[in-house]
Coordinates of C-alpha atoms and ligand atoms in Angstrom, one line a residue:
X1 CA -17.1 35.9 -14.3
X2 CA -17.1 32.0 -14.9
X3 CA -18.3 29.5 -12.6
X4 CA -16.8 28.4 -9.7
X5 CA -15.4 24.4 -9.9
X6 CA -17.6 23.3 -7.1
X7 CA -20.8 23.1 -5.5
X8 CA -21.5 23.9 -1.8
X9 CA -21.8 20.4 -0.9
X10 CA -18.5 19.6 -2.5
X11 CA -16.9 22.5 -0.3
X12 CA -18.7 21.2 2.8
X13 CA -17.5 17.5 2.4
X14 CA -13.9 18.8 1.3
X15 CA -13.4 21.1 4.7
X16 CA -14.1 18.0 5.5
X17 CA -11.6 15.8 4.7
X18 CA -9.0 18.3 5.2
X19 CA -10.4 18.2 8.4
X20 CA -10.1 14.3 8.6
X21 CA -6.4 14.8 7.1
X22 CA -5.4 17.1 10.2
X23 CA -6.9 15.2 13.0
X24 CA -5.4 11.6 11.5
X25 CA -2.0 13.5 11.2
X26 CA -1.8 15.2 14.6
X27 CA 1.8 15.0 15.2
X28 CA 3.2 14.2 11.0
X29 CA 3.0 16.6 8.9
X30 CA 1.6 16.1 5.5
X31 CA 2.7 17.3 2.0
X32 CA 0.4 16.4 -0.6
X33 CA 1.5 17.4 -4.5
X34 CA -0.3 17.8 -6.7
X35 CA 1.9 16.2 -10.0
X36 CA 0.0 17.5 -12.8
X37 CA 0.2 17.2 -16.9
X38 CA -1.2 16.3 -19.8
X39 CA -1.2 12.9 -21.1
X40 CA 2.7 11.7 -22.0
X41 CA 4.1 15.1 -20.3
X42 CA 5.9 12.7 -18.2
X43 CA 3.2 12.4 -14.6
X44 CA 4.8 9.0 -14.3
X45 CA 8.2 8.5 -14.8
X46 CA 8.7 11.7 -13.4
X47 CA 7.0 10.4 -10.1
X48 CA 9.2 6.6 -10.1
X49 CA 12.6 9.1 -10.7
X50 CA 11.7 11.5 -7.4
X51 CA 10.9 8.2 -5.3
X52 CA 14.0 6.2 -6.4
X53 CA 16.1 9.4 -5.6
X54 CA 14.4 9.9 -2.4
X55 CA 15.0 6.0 -1.5
X56 CA 17.9 5.6 -2.8
X57 CA 19.4 8.2 -1.7
X58 CA 20.6 9.5 -5.2
X59 CA 22.5 12.1 -6.0
X60 CA 20.3 16.0 -5.0
X61 CA 23.4 18.2 -4.3
X62 CA 20.0 20.6 -5.2
X63 CA 18.3 19.5 -2.0
X64 CA 20.1 21.3 0.8
X65 CA 18.7 18.6 4.6
X66 CA 20.7 16.3 2.1
X67 CA 23.8 18.6 1.8
X68 CA 23.2 20.3 4.9
X69 CA 23.4 15.9 6.3
X70 CA 20.3 16.7 8.4
X71 CA 18.5 14.7 5.8
X72 CA 18.2 10.9 7.6
X73 CA 16.6 8.9 4.8
X74 CA 12.9 8.3 3.1
X75 CA 10.8 5.2 2.7
X76 CA 7.5 3.9 1.5
X77 CA 4.6 4.4 4.0
X78 CA 1.4 3.2 4.4
X79 CA -1.4 4.5 2.2
X80 CA -3.7 6.9 3.9
X81 CA -6.6 6.2 1.7
X82 CA -7.3 2.6 1.3
X83 CA -9.9 2.9 -1.6
X84 CA -6.9 4.8 -3.7
X85 CA -5.3 1.7 -5.6
X86 CA -0.9 1.5 -4.7
X87 CA 1.3 3.8 -7.7
X88 CA 3.0 0.4 -8.5
X89 CA 6.2 2.4 -8.2
X90 CA 8.2 -1.2 -7.8
X91 CA 7.0 -2.3 -11.5
X92 CA 7.4 1.0 -13.1
X93 CA 10.8 0.8 -11.9
X94 CA 11.4 -2.4 -13.1
X95 CA 11.0 -1.6 -16.4
X96 CA 14.0 1.4 -16.4
X97 CA 15.8 -1.1 -15.0
X98 CA 15.5 -3.9 -17.5
X99 CA 17.2 -5.0 -20.0
X100 CA 16.6 -3.3 -22.3
X101 CA 15.2 -0.9 -20.5
X102 CA 11.5 0.1 -20.9
X103 CA 9.3 3.9 -19.8
X104 CA 6.5 2.7 -17.9
X105 CA 3.5 2.4 -19.7
X106 CA 0.8 5.3 -20.4
X107 CA -1.3 5.5 -16.9
X108 CA -5.0 4.3 -17.1
X109 CA -6.4 4.6 -13.8
X110 CA -5.6 6.8 -10.1
X111 CA -2.8 6.0 -8.3
X112 CA -1.7 7.1 -4.6
X113 CA 1.8 6.7 -3.3
X114 CA 3.2 7.7 0.4
X115 CA 6.8 8.6 1.5
X116 CA 7.8 9.3 4.7
X117 CA 10.7 11.3 5.0
X118 CA 12.8 11.5 7.5
X119 CA 15.1 15.0 8.7
X120 CA 17.1 16.9 11.5
X121 CA 15.3 19.9 11.7
X122 CA 17.7 22.9 11.5
X123 CA 16.0 24.8 14.0
X124 CA 17.2 23.6 16.9
X125 CA 20.5 23.9 17.1
X126 CA 22.7 20.0 16.2
X127 CA 23.6 19.0 20.0
X128 CA 19.4 19.5 20.6
X129 CA 18.1 18.0 16.8
X130 CA 15.1 15.7 17.1
X131 CA 14.3 14.2 13.9
X132 CA 11.1 15.4 12.5
X133 CA 8.3 13.1 9.8
X134 CA 7.2 14.4 6.4
X135 CA 4.6 12.1 5.0
X136 CA 4.8 13.2 1.1
X137 CA 1.6 11.9 -0.8
X138 CA 1.4 11.4 -4.2
X139 CA -1.0 10.7 -7.0
X140 CA -0.3 9.6 -10.6
X141 CA -3.7 9.8 -12.7
X142 CA -4.0 9.6 -16.7
X143 CA -3.3 12.9 -18.3
X144 CA -6.6 13.2 -20.6
X145 CA -8.8 13.6 -16.7
X146 CA -7.4 16.8 -16.6
X147 CA -8.2 17.6 -19.4
X148 CA -11.5 17.7 -18.1
X149 CA -11.4 19.6 -15.4
X150 CA -12.6 22.8 -16.8
X151 CA -15.8 21.3 -18.1
X152 CA -16.6 22.4 -14.0
X153 CA -17.6 25.3 -14.8
X154 CA -18.5 24.8 -19.0
X155 CA -22.7 24.6 -19.0
X156 CA -23.5 21.9 -22.2
X157 CA -23.8 24.9 -24.0
X158 CA -20.6 26.6 -23.4
X159 CA -18.8 23.9 -23.9
X160 CA -20.6 22.8 -27.4
X161 CA -19.7 25.9 -29.5
X162 CA -16.1 25.9 -28.2
X163 CA -16.1 22.6 -29.2
X164 CA -17.6 22.7 -32.4
X165 CA -16.1 26.0 -33.2
X166 CA -12.7 24.1 -32.7
X167 CA -13.1 21.5 -34.8
X168 CA -14.6 23.7 -37.4
X169 CA -10.6 25.7 -38.0
X170 CA -9.4 25.1 -40.6
X171 CA -6.0 22.9 -39.3
X172 CA -9.1 20.6 -37.9
X173 CA -10.4 20.1 -40.5
X174 CA -9.0 16.2 -42.1
X175 CA -10.0 14.6 -37.7
X176 CA -13.1 16.8 -38.2
X177 CA -14.9 16.4 -40.9
X178 CA -16.6 12.8 -40.1
X179 CA -17.9 14.3 -36.9
X180 CA -19.0 17.4 -38.4
X181 CA -20.8 15.8 -41.1
X182 CA -22.5 13.7 -38.1
X183 CA -23.4 16.3 -36.7
X184 CA -24.9 18.0 -40.0
X185 CA -27.0 15.1 -40.7
X186 CA -28.5 15.6 -37.3
X187 CA -31.4 17.8 -35.6
X188 CA -31.0 18.3 -32.0
X189 CA -34.6 18.9 -31.7
X190 CA -36.0 15.9 -33.3
X191 CA -37.3 13.1 -30.7
X192 CA -33.8 12.3 -28.5
X193 CA -33.0 8.2 -29.4
X194 CA -30.1 5.7 -28.3
X195 CA -29.4 5.3 -31.6
X196 CA -28.6 8.6 -32.1
X197 CA -26.7 9.2 -29.0
X198 CA -24.1 6.6 -29.5
X199 CA -23.4 7.8 -33.5
X200 CA -22.9 11.6 -32.5
X201 CA -20.5 10.5 -29.9
X202 CA -18.5 8.1 -31.5
X203 CA -18.1 10.1 -34.2
X204 CA -16.8 12.6 -32.0
X205 CA -14.7 10.4 -30.3
X206 CA -13.4 9.6 -33.3
X207 CA -12.4 13.2 -33.8
X208 CA -10.8 13.1 -30.4
X209 CA -8.6 10.0 -30.8
X210 CA -7.1 11.3 -34.0
X211 CA -6.4 14.9 -33.3
X212 CA -4.0 13.3 -30.4
X213 CA -1.8 11.4 -32.5
X214 CA 1.8 12.5 -32.0
X215 CA 2.1 14.6 -35.3
X216 CA -1.0 16.6 -34.3
X217 CA -0.3 16.4 -30.8
X218 CA -3.4 18.8 -30.3
X219 CA -4.7 18.7 -26.7
X220 CA -7.9 20.8 -25.4
X221 CA -10.1 18.4 -26.6
X222 CA -12.1 17.0 -23.9
X223 CA -13.8 14.8 -22.1
X224 CA -10.9 12.5 -21.4
X225 CA -12.6 9.6 -20.6
X226 CA -14.0 9.2 -23.8
X227 CA -10.5 8.0 -25.1
X228 CA -9.9 6.4 -21.3
X229 CA -13.7 5.4 -20.7
X230 CA -12.4 2.0 -18.1
X231 CA -15.2 0.4 -16.8
X232 CA -17.5 3.0 -17.8
X233 CA -17.9 2.0 -21.1
X234 CA -20.8 2.1 -22.9
X235 CA -22.2 3.7 -20.1
X236 CA -24.5 7.5 -20.5
X237 CA -22.6 9.2 -19.2
X238 CA -20.1 8.5 -21.9
X239 CA -22.4 9.0 -24.8
X240 CA -22.7 12.2 -26.0
X241 CA -21.4 15.2 -28.1
X242 CA -21.7 18.9 -28.6
X243 CA -25.2 19.6 -30.2
X244 CA -25.3 23.1 -31.4
X245 CA -27.9 24.6 -28.7
X246 CA -31.5 24.5 -31.0
X247 CA -33.1 27.8 -31.4
X248 CA -36.4 28.4 -29.7
X249 CA -36.7 26.7 -26.3
X250 CA -35.3 23.0 -25.7
X251 CA -38.3 20.5 -25.4
X252 CA -37.4 17.9 -22.7
X253 CA -37.6 14.7 -25.4
X254 CA -35.2 16.4 -27.6
X255 CA -31.7 14.9 -28.3
X256 CA -30.5 18.2 -27.2
X257 CA -32.1 17.5 -23.7
X258 CA -31.0 14.7 -23.6
X259 CA -27.1 15.0 -24.3
X260 CA -27.5 17.9 -22.1
X261 CA -27.8 15.5 -19.2
X262 CA -25.9 13.3 -20.4
X263 CA -23.0 16.1 -20.1
X264 CA -24.0 16.7 -16.7
X265 CA -24.3 13.3 -15.7
X266 CA -20.9 13.4 -16.6
X267 CA -19.3 16.0 -14.6
X268 CA -21.6 14.8 -11.7
X269 CA -20.2 11.4 -11.4
X270 CA -17.3 12.3 -12.9
X271 CA -15.1 14.8 -13.5
X272 CA -16.5 16.5 -9.4
X273 CA -15.8 13.8 -8.3
X274 CA -11.9 13.5 -9.7
X275 CA -11.6 17.6 -8.6
X276 CA -12.5 16.8 -5.6
X277 CA -10.7 14.4 -4.0
X278 CA -7.7 14.5 -5.0
X279 CA -7.0 18.1 -6.3
X280 CA -9.3 20.4 -4.1
X281 CA -6.5 19.3 -1.4
X282 CA -2.8 19.7 -3.2
X283 CA -0.5 22.1 -0.7
X284 CA 2.3 22.4 -3.8
X285 CA 1.8 21.3 -7.8
X286 CA 4.6 20.5 -10.3
X287 CA 2.9 21.7 -13.9
X288 CA 4.9 19.1 -15.9
X289 CA 5.0 20.5 -19.6
X290 CA 6.2 18.3 -22.4
X291 CA 6.8 21.4 -24.7
X292 CA 9.4 20.2 -27.0
X293 CA 7.1 18.2 -28.1
X294 CA 4.2 20.7 -28.7
X295 CA 6.9 22.4 -31.2
X296 CA 8.0 19.9 -32.9
X297 CA 4.0 19.8 -34.3
X298 CA 3.9 23.5 -34.9
X299 CA 2.2 26.4 -34.1
X300 CA -1.0 25.4 -33.7
X301 CA 0.1 22.4 -30.9
X302 CA 1.8 25.2 -28.9
X303 CA -1.0 27.7 -29.4
X304 CA -3.4 24.2 -27.8
X305 CA -1.5 23.9 -25.5
X306 CA -1.7 27.1 -23.8
X307 CA -5.1 27.4 -23.3
X308 CA -4.9 23.9 -22.0
X309 CA -3.0 24.6 -19.0
X310 CA -4.7 28.2 -19.0
X311 CA -8.3 26.8 -18.5
X312 CA -7.3 23.9 -16.6
X313 CA -4.5 25.6 -14.3
X314 CA -7.5 28.4 -13.7
X315 CA -9.3 24.9 -12.2
X316 CA -6.5 24.7 -8.8
X317 CA -6.6 26.7 -5.9
X318 CA -4.1 29.0 -5.6
X319 CA -3.0 31.7 -3.5
X320 CA -1.2 32.0 0.3
X321 CA -2.7 30.1 3.3
X322 CA -3.4 31.3 6.8
X323 CA -4.0 28.7 9.5
X324 CA -8.0 28.7 9.0
X325 CA -7.6 28.3 5.1
X326 CA -4.9 25.4 5.4
X327 CA -7.4 23.8 7.9
X328 CA -10.5 23.6 5.9
X329 CA -10.1 25.2 1.3
X330 CA -6.0 24.2 1.6
X331 CA -5.0 26.6 -1.2
X332 CA -1.6 25.6 -3.0
X333 CA 0.7 27.9 -2.0
X334 CA 4.1 26.5 -4.7
X335 CA 3.4 26.5 -8.7
X336 CA 6.7 25.4 -10.1
X337 CA 6.0 24.8 -13.9
X338 CA 8.6 22.2 -15.7
X339 CA 9.2 22.0 -19.2
X340 CA 10.0 18.5 -19.3
X341 CA 12.3 15.8 -20.7
X342 CA 14.9 18.6 -21.4
X343 CA 17.8 15.8 -22.5
X344 CA 16.7 15.6 -25.6
X345 CA 17.7 19.6 -26.3
X346 CA 21.5 20.4 -25.0
X347 CA 22.0 21.8 -22.2
X348 CA 23.3 25.1 -24.1
X349 CA 19.3 25.6 -25.1
X350 CA 17.9 25.7 -21.5
X351 CA 17.7 28.4 -20.8
X352 CA 15.7 29.3 -24.4
X353 CA 13.5 26.3 -23.1
X354 CA 12.0 28.2 -19.7
X355 CA 11.8 30.8 -21.5
X356 CA 9.2 29.5 -23.9
X357 CA 8.0 28.0 -20.6
X358 CA 7.5 30.9 -19.3
X359 CA 5.4 32.5 -22.1
X360 CA 2.9 29.0 -22.0
X361 CA 2.1 29.8 -18.7
X362 CA 2.6 33.4 -18.5
X363 CA -1.5 33.7 -18.5
X364 CA -2.2 30.5 -15.5
X365 CA 1.3 32.0 -12.9
X366 CA 0.3 35.0 -13.2
X367 CA -3.1 34.3 -12.2
X368 CA -1.5 32.0 -9.5
X369 CA 0.3 34.6 -8.4
X370 CA -2.5 37.4 -8.2
X371 CA -3.9 35.4 -5.8
X372 CA -1.1 34.7 -3.5
X373 CA 1.3 31.9 -4.8
X374 CA 4.8 31.6 -6.0
X375 CA 6.2 30.5 -8.8
X376 CA 9.2 29.4 -11.4
X377 CA 9.6 28.1 -14.3
X378 CA 12.4 25.2 -14.5
X379 CA 13.9 23.2 -17.2
X380 CA 14.4 20.0 -16.0
X381 CA 14.5 16.3 -17.2
X382 CA 13.8 13.5 -14.8
X383 CA 15.8 10.7 -15.9
X384 CA 18.0 11.4 -18.5
X385 CA 18.2 9.9 -21.7
X386 CA 21.0 11.2 -23.3
X387 CA 24.6 12.6 -23.0
X388 CA 26.2 16.0 -24.7
X389 CA 28.6 16.2 -27.4
X390 CA 30.2 18.1 -30.2
X391 CA 30.5 17.7 -33.7
X392 CA 32.4 19.5 -35.5
X393 CA 30.9 19.5 -39.8
X394 CA 32.3 22.1 -42.7
X395 CA 34.0 24.1 -39.6
X396 CA 31.0 24.6 -37.9
X397 CA 30.7 23.4 -34.6
X398 CA 27.4 21.7 -33.2
X399 CA 26.4 21.1 -30.5
X400 CA 24.5 17.8 -29.7
X401 CA 23.1 15.0 -27.9
X402 CA 23.5 11.7 -28.3
X403 CA 21.1 9.2 -27.3
X404 CA 19.8 5.4 -28.9
X405 CA 15.7 6.7 -30.7
X406 CA 13.3 4.3 -29.6
X407 CA 12.5 2.0 -32.2
X408 CA 9.2 3.3 -34.8
X409 CA 11.0 7.0 -34.5
X410 CA 11.6 8.4 -38.0
X411 CA 14.1 11.5 -39.3
X412 CA 14.7 12.5 -42.9
X413 CA 13.5 8.9 -44.0
X414 CA 15.3 7.4 -41.5
X415 CA 13.7 4.7 -39.2
X416 CA 15.4 4.1 -36.4
X417 CA 15.3 0.3 -34.7
X418 CA 16.0 1.2 -31.3
X419 CA 19.3 -0.1 -30.4
X420 CA 21.0 2.5 -33.0
X421 CA 22.7 4.8 -30.9
X422 CA 22.5 8.1 -32.9
X423 CA 24.2 12.2 -32.3
X424 CA 21.1 14.1 -33.5
X425 CA 21.1 18.2 -33.4
X426 CA 17.8 19.0 -32.9
X427 CA 17.5 22.6 -33.8
X428 CA 17.8 25.5 -32.2
X429 CA 15.0 27.3 -30.2
X430 CA 14.6 31.3 -31.4
X431 CA 15.1 33.7 -28.7
X432 CA 12.0 35.1 -29.1
X433 CA 9.7 32.1 -27.8
X434 CA 7.0 34.3 -29.5
X435 CA 8.3 32.8 -32.5
X436 CA 6.4 29.5 -31.9
X437 CA 3.2 30.7 -32.6
X438 CA 3.5 32.3 -35.3
X439 CA 3.1 30.3 -38.3
X440 CA 4.6 32.8 -40.5
X441 CA 8.2 32.4 -38.4
X442 CA 8.0 28.4 -38.6
X443 CA 11.0 27.0 -36.7
X444 CA 12.5 24.0 -38.2
X445 CA 13.1 21.8 -35.1
X446 CA 13.7 17.8 -34.7
X447 CA 12.6 15.8 -31.5
X448 CA 12.8 12.3 -31.3
X449 CA 12.5 10.4 -28.0
X450 CA 15.0 8.7 -26.8
X451 CA 15.1 5.6 -24.9
X452 CA 15.8 5.2 -21.1
X453 CA 19.4 5.4 -20.8
X454 CA 21.3 2.0 -20.3
X455 CA 24.3 0.7 -18.3
X456 CA 23.6 2.7 -14.9
X457 CA 25.9 3.3 -12.5
X458 CA 25.5 1.8 -8.8
X459 CA 26.1 3.6 -5.5
X460 CA 28.4 2.4 -3.0
X461 CA 25.1 0.4 -2.1
X462 CA 24.2 -0.9 -4.7
X463 CA 21.3 0.8 -5.4
X464 CA 20.8 1.8 -9.4
X465 CA 21.6 5.5 -9.5
X466 CA 19.1 7.7 -12.6
X467 CA 20.9 10.2 -14.1
X468 CA 19.0 13.6 -14.1
X469 CA 18.3 17.6 -15.6
X470 CA 17.6 19.7 -12.2
X471 CA 15.7 16.9 -11.0
X472 CA 17.1 18.2 -7.3
X473 CA 16.1 21.6 -7.7
X474 CA 12.7 20.8 -8.7
X475 CA 12.6 18.7 -5.5
X476 CA 14.4 22.5 -3.6
X477 CA 11.9 24.2 -4.7
X478 CA 8.8 21.9 -3.6
X479 CA 9.5 20.4 -0.8
X480 CA 13.2 22.2 0.5
X481 CA 11.0 24.6 2.8
X482 CA 9.1 21.8 4.3
X483 CA 12.6 20.0 5.6
X484 CA 14.0 22.9 7.6
Ligands
GTP1 N1 14.3 11.3 -22.7 C1 13.1 11.2 -21.2 N2 11.8 11.4 -21.7 C2 11.7 11.0 -21.0 C3 10.9 11.7 -19.7 N3 10.0 11.3 -19.0 C4 8.8 10.7 -19.9 N4 9.2 10.5 -20.9 C5 9.7 10.3 -22.4 O1 7.2 10.9 -22.6 C6 7.0 9.6 -22.4 C7 5.8 10.0 -21.4 O2 6.3 9.3 -19.9 P1 4.6 9.3 -19.1 O3 5.8 9.1 -17.8 O4 4.3 7.9 -19.2 O5 4.1 10.3 -19.2 P2 2.7 10.5 -18.3 O6 3.1 11.9 -17.6 O7 2.8 9.6 -16.8 O8 1.5 10.3 -19.1 P3 0.4 9.1 -19.1 O9 0.1 8.1 -17.5 O10 -0.4 9.1 -20.3 O11 -0.7 10.8 -19.1 C8 7.6 8.1 -21.5 O12 7.4 6.9 -22.0 C9 8.9 8.9 -22.2 O13 9.2 8.5 -24.3 C10 13.0 11.8 -19.4 O14 13.4 12.1 -18.5 N5 13.3 12.0 -19.7
MG2 MG1 0.8 8.6 -16.8

């Protein structure tokens, strides 16, 4: 039985925060949307595109409040938490609209945005319709930090055993070798020294960094702050590494005991507050998964992604709410599993992409549904960077996508310069998603990263329209019922 991720004090804090939320906004319902996704999954782009579509009246035919003519409009509202930086919406949008357009930078700190949505409720007959308001709160954070959530229910010994076992797997041999060598040269029951701790922590960080390179695309390696330390860089809470538990008792002065204390400090100072303040108070969740990047890297990366998602999602509170639980514990009652960047493949393959997504989150989804939450899988692209076309070659028709690969992207000996448009046949996703986890039946796939779309259309008010794939349907699933 895994330990709960929170202590009783945390629970009290969470309940008080929920009560304060309720008391602070007695007349305006608030929906906290959790945008969950590993590093580079597409969280920042998704939030920017979603907010832009709401503010600028983007093309959202799947959003019923809009098609029924009940959606009045949206505006950015004052943030409810004075201590959290504001999501740099304008800056992210500016980079997407620039010449040439660029994707927003990878996120380095937490930020939040509140969007106020105004609509006419369906509950009233049209002559009596009143304007209602829903506050939509969205938090953005570096994906690396998400990897830490499973640590909350693991002791140092448990985490160490798991981390060393995975570093010893054959597919990790290259990147883990220096760390394993440093570990072999260490006596964990010897007197603790800072020099030893620093040496091990630095070898471990190198290993984490190497596993995250594109070709490997491994996902499950906490601690997240080792790669993005921020102002905590060099502090003891960030200077530890997994150690094999020593035989016999653990002496207080030993290296093992010191690293164990630091591991617990990391959890107490970094992970628990992050979880308590942001993840324990969500109403709805979209889980963004860059399925295609993992597929590109092969079966080891796919199975790694599956493990990471299952472990991370186990840390969330999912289930049905009743009026009391809504006030105190607050549960996530609806989860959308979204395969992102689906514009990297032709829409005729989107069904298969959704099947792959379903397979990756099968365990996590089952657990959530068992607890009473609703789930759905969807292939989406927050911003569509490609168009579709058909190429005939030697009598065969291929469904291709056309776009501009980002500068430096390579395929079959060609390195792209970021300006040349190409038609690409990325390969076919297998009908049986199980094949993607099977090293014996390799699937040849070629996905490239594309630059954001250029020459965008403008709507009647002169605002840019960002093309997307099913962003509207994702939005309808996540908030549609709250705009009724
Ligand atoms: N084609 C396409 N590419 C996308 C889309 N969304 C994200 N990307 C690509 O994925 C990259 C990462 O997207 P981000 O939104 O920054 O990812 P993130 O989850 O915020 O990543 P971190 O901040 O590092 O955790 C972008 O730079 C784009 O290259 C999309 O809808 N379509
Ligand atoms: Mg980001």
